[in-house]
mmCIF file of C-alpha atoms in Angstrom:
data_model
loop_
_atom_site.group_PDB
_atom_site.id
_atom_site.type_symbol
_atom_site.label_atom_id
_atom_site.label_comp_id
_atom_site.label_asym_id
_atom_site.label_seq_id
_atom_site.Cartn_x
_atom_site.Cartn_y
_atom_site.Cartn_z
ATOM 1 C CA UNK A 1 63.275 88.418 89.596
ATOM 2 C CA UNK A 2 64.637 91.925 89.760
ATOM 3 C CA UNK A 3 61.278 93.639 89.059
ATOM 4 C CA UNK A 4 60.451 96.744 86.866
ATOM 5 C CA UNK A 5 63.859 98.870 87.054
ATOM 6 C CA UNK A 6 63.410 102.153 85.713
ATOM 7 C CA UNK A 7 66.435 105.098 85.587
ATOM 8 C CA UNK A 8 66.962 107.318 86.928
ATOM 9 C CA UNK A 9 65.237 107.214 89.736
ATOM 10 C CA UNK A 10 65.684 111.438 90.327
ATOM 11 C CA UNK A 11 65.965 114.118 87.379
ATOM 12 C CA UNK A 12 66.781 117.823 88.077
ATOM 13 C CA UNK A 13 66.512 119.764 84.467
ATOM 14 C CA UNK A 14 65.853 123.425 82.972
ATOM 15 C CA UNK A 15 62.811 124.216 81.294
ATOM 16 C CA UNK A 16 63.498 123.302 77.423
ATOM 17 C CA UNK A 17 65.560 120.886 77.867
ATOM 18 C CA UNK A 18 64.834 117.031 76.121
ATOM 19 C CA UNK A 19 64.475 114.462 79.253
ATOM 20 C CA UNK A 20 64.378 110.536 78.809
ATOM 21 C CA UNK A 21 62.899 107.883 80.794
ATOM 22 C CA UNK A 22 64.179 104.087 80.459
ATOM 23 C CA UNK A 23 62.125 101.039 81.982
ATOM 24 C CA UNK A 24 62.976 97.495 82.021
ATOM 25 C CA UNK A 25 59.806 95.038 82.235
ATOM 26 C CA UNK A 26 60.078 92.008 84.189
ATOM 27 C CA UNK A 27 61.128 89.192 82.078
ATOM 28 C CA UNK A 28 58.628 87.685 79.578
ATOM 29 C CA UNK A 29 56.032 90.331 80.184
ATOM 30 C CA UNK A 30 54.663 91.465 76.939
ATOM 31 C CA UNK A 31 52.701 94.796 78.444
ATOM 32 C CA UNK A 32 54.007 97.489 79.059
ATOM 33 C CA UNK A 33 52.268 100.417 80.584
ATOM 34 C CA UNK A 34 53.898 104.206 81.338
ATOM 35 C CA UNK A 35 51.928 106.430 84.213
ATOM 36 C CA UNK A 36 52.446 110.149 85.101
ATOM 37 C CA UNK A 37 51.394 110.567 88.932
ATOM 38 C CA UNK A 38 50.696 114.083 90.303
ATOM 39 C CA UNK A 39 49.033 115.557 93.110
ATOM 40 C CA UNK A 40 46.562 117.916 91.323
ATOM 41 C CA UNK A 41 45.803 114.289 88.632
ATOM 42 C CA UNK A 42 46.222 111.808 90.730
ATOM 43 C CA UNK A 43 47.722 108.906 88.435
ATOM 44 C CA UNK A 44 46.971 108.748 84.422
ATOM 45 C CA UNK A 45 48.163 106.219 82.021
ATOM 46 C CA UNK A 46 50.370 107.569 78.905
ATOM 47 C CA UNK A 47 50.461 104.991 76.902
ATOM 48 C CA UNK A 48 50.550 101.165 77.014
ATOM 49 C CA UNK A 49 52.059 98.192 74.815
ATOM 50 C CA UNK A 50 51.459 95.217 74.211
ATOM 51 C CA UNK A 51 54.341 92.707 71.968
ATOM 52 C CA UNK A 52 56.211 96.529 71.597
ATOM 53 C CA UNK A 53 53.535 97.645 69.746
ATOM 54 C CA UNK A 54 51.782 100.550 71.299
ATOM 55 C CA UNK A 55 48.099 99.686 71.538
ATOM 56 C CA UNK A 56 46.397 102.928 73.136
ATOM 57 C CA UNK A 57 48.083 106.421 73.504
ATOM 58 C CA UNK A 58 45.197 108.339 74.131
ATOM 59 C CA UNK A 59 46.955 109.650 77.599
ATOM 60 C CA UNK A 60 49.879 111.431 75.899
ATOM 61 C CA UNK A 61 49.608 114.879 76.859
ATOM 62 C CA UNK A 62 50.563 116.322 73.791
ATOM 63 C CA UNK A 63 53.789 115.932 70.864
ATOM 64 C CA UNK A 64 55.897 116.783 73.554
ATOM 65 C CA UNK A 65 55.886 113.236 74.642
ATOM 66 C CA UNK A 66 57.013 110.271 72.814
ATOM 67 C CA UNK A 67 57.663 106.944 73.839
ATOM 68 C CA UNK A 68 59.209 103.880 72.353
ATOM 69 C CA UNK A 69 59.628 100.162 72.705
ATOM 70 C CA UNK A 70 62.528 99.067 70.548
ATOM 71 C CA UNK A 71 62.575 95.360 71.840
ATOM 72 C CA UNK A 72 60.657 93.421 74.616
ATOM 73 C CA UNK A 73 63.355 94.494 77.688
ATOM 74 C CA UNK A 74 63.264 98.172 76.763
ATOM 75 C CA UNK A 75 61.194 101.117 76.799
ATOM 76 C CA UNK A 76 61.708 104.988 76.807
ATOM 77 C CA UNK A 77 59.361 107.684 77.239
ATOM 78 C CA UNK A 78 60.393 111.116 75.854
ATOM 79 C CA UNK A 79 59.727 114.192 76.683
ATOM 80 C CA UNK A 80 61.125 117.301 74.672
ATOM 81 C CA UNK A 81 61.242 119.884 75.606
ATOM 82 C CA UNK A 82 60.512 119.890 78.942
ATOM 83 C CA UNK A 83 58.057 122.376 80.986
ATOM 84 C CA UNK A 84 57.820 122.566 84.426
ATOM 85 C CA UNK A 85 54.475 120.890 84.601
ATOM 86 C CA UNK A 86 55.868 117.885 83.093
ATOM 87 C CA UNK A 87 56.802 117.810 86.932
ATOM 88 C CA UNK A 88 55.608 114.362 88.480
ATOM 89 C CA UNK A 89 56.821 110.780 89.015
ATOM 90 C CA UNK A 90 56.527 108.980 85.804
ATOM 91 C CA UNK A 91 56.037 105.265 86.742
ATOM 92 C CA UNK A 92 56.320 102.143 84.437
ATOM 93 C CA UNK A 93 54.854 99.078 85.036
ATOM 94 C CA UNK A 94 54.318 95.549 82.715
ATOM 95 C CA UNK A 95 52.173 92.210 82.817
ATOM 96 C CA UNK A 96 51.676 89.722 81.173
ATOM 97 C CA UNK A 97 48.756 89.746 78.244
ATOM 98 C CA UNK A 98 45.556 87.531 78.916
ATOM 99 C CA UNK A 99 42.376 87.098 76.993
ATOM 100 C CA UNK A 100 40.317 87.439 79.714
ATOM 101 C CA UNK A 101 41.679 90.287 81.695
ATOM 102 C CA UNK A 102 42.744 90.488 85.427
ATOM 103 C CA UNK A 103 46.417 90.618 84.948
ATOM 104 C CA UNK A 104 48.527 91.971 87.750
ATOM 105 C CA UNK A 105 50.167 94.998 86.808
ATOM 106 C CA UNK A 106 53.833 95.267 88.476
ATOM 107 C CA UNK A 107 55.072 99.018 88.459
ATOM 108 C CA UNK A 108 58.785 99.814 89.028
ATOM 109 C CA UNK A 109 59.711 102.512 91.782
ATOM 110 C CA UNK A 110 59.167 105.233 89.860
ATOM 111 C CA UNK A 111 61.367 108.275 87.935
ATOM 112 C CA UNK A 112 60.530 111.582 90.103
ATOM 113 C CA UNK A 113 61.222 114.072 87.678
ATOM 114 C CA UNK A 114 61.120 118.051 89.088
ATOM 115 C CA UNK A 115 61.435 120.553 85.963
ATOM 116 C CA UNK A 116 62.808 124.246 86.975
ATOM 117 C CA UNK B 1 32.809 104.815 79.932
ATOM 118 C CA UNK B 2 34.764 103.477 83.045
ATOM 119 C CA UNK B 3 35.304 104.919 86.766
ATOM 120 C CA UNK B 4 36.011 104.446 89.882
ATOM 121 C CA UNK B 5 35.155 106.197 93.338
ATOM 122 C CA UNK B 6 36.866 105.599 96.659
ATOM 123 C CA UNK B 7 36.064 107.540 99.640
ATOM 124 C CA UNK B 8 37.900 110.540 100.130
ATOM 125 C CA UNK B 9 41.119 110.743 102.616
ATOM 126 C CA UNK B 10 42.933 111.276 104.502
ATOM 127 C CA UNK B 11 42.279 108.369 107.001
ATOM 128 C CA UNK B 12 43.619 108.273 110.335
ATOM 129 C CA UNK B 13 43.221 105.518 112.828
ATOM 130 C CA UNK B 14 44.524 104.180 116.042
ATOM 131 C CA UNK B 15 46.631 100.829 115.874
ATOM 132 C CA UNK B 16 44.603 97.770 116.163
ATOM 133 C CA UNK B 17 40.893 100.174 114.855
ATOM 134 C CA UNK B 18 39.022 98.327 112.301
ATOM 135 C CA UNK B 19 39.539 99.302 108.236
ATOM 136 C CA UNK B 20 36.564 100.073 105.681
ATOM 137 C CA UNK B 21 37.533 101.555 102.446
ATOM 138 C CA UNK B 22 34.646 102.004 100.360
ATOM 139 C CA UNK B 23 34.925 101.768 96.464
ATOM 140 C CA UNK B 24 32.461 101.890 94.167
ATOM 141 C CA UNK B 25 32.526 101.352 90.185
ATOM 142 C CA UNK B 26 30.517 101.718 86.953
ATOM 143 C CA UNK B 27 31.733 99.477 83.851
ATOM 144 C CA UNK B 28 30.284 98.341 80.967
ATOM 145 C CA UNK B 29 31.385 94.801 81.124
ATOM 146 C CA UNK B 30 32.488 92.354 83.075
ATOM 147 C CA UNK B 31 35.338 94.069 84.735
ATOM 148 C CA UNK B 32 38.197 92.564 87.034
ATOM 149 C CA UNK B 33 38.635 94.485 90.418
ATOM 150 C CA UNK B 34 41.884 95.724 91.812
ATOM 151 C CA UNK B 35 43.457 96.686 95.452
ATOM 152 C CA UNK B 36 46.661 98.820 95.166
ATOM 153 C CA UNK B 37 48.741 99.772 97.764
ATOM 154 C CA UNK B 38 51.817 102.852 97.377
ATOM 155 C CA UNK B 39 54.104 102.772 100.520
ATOM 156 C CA UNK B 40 56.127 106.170 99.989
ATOM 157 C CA UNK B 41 58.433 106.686 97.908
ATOM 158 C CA UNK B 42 57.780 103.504 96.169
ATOM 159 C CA UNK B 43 55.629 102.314 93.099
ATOM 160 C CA UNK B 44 52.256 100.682 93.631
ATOM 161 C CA UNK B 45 52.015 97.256 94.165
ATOM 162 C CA UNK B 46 49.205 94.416 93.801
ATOM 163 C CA UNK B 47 47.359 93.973 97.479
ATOM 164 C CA UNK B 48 44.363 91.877 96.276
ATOM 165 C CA UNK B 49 42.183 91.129 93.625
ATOM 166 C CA UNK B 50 39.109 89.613 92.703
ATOM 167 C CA UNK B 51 37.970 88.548 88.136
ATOM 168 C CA UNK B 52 34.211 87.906 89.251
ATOM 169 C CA UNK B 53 31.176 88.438 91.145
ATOM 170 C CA UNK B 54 30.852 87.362 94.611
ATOM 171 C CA UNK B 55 34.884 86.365 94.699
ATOM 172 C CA UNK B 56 36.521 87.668 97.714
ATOM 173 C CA UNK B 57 40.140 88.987 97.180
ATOM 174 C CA UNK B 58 42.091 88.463 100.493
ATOM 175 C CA UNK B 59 46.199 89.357 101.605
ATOM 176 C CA UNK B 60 47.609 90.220 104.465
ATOM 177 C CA UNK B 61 44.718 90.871 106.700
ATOM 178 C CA UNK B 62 42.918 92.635 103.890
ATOM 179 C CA UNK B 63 40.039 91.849 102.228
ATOM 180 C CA UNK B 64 37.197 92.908 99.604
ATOM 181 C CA UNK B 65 34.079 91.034 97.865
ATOM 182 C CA UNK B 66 32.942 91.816 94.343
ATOM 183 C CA UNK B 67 29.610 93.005 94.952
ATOM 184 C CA UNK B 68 27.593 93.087 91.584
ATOM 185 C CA UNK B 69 24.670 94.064 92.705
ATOM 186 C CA UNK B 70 26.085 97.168 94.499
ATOM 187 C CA UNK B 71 29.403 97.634 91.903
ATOM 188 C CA UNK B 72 30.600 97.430 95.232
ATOM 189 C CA UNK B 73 34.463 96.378 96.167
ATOM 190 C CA UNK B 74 35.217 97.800 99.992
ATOM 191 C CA UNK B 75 38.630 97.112 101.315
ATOM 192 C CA UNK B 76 38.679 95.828 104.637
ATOM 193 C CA UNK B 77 40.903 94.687 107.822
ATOM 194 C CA UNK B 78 39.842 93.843 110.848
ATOM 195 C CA UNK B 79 43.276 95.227 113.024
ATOM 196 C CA UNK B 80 45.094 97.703 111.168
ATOM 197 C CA UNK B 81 49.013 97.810 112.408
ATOM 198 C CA UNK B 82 51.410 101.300 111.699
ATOM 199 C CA UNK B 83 52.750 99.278 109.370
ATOM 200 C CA UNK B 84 49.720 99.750 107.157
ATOM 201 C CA UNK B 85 50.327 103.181 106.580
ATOM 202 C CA UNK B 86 50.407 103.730 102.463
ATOM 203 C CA UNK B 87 47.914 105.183 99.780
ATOM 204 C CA UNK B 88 45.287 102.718 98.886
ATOM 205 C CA UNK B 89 43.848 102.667 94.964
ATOM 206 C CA UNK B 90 40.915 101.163 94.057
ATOM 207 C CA UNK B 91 41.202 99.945 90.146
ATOM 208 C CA UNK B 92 39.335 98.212 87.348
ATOM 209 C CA UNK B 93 39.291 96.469 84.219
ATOM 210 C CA UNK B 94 37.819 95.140 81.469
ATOM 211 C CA UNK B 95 36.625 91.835 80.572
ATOM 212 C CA UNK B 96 39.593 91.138 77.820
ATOM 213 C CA UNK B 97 40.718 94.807 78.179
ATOM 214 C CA UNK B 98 44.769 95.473 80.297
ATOM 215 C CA UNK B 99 43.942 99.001 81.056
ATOM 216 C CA UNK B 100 43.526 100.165 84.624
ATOM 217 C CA UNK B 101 41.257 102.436 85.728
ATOM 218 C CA UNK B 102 41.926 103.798 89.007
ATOM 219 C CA UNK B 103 40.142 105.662 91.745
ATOM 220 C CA UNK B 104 41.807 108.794 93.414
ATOM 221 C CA UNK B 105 43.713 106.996 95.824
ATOM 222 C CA UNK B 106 43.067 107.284 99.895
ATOM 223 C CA UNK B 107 45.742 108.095 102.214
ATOM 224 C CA UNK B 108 45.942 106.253 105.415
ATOM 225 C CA UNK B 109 47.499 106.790 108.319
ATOM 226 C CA UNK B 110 47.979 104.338 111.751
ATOM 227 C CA UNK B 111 49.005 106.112 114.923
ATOM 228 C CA UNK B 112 50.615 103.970 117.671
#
């Protein structure tokens, strides 16, 4: 299995400008979680779903993020416009859904994104 | 609600030096317990895990009990290589619940 891909892997942009973030879960995962790391936060979850339905959002910073999950291979996370403390590696990662919890969370390799 | 505490880095240590990591938790529940390691410049990845009390989670050397009665899960290795050189996260979750809930992370670093 190819693992969590996400592109691209390295964004330069200007302040104001709209940046997107793609991920593609591993293969017959149904969860799908996207994570902002920083040095000052240390990492926090964005938002997770679960069947492409987004279950808890409670992480997004503010309407300046969005994210979407149009199908079960395919997620974006949004962020428009940009500010330069939007600056971090964004990091998505999926699993598969259990009732009873413990699922391995696989993360891809991460988008560093560096707003100017 | 949920949290986690690891000890604070950075860690250094010689090659071959024995490895305690403490972490400590407070849930509600009946959570699952997590080891992750970052390598740099890569994405975390699953080192071991443990879904009840007194289950030890084991990989590579490493280990950790579930420790209840403490809300206890230490990561441990007996002979740490250079090679072991990555951020370590301690995490939880829920009984029935996918979201993570991770400590601050501990750099460590192995000198030959």
């Amino acid at each position: 299995d190819a693992g969590v891909i996400q592109s691209p892997r390295h964004e330069v942009t200007e302040m104001g400008q709209e940046v997107t973030l793609r991920c593609k879960p591993i293969s017959g995962h149904n969860s799908l979680f996207w994570y902002r790391q920083t040095m000052m936060r240390g990492l926090e979850l964005l938002i997770y779903f679960n069947n492409n339905v987004p279950i808890d959002d409670s992480g997004m910073p503010e309407d300046r993020f969005s994210a979407k999950m149009p199908n079960a291979s395919f997620s974006t996370l949004k962020i428009q416009p940009s500010e330069p403390r939007d600056s971090a590696v964004y990091f998505c990662a999926s699993s598969s859904h259990g009732l009873a919890g413990g699922q391995t969370q696989y993360f891809g390799p991460g988008t560093r994104l560096l707003v100017l | 609600g949920n949290s986690v505490t690891q000890m604070e880095g950075p860690v250094t240590l010689s090659e071959e030096a024995f490895l305690t990591i403490n972490c400590t938790y407070t849930a509600t529940g009946y959570p699952s317990l997590f080891w992750y390691v970052q390598y740099p410049g890569e994405g975390l990845q699953l080192l071991l895990k443990a879904t009840k009390a007194d289950d030890k989670g084991s990989n590579k050397g490493f280990e950790a009990t579930y420790r209840k009665e403490t809300t206890s899960f230490h990561l441990e290795k007996g002979s740490v290589q250079v090679s072991d050189s990555a951020v370590y996260f301690c995490a939880l979750s829920d009984f029935g619940n996918e979201k993570l809930t991770f400590g601050t992370g501990t750099r460590l670093t192995i000198i030959p």
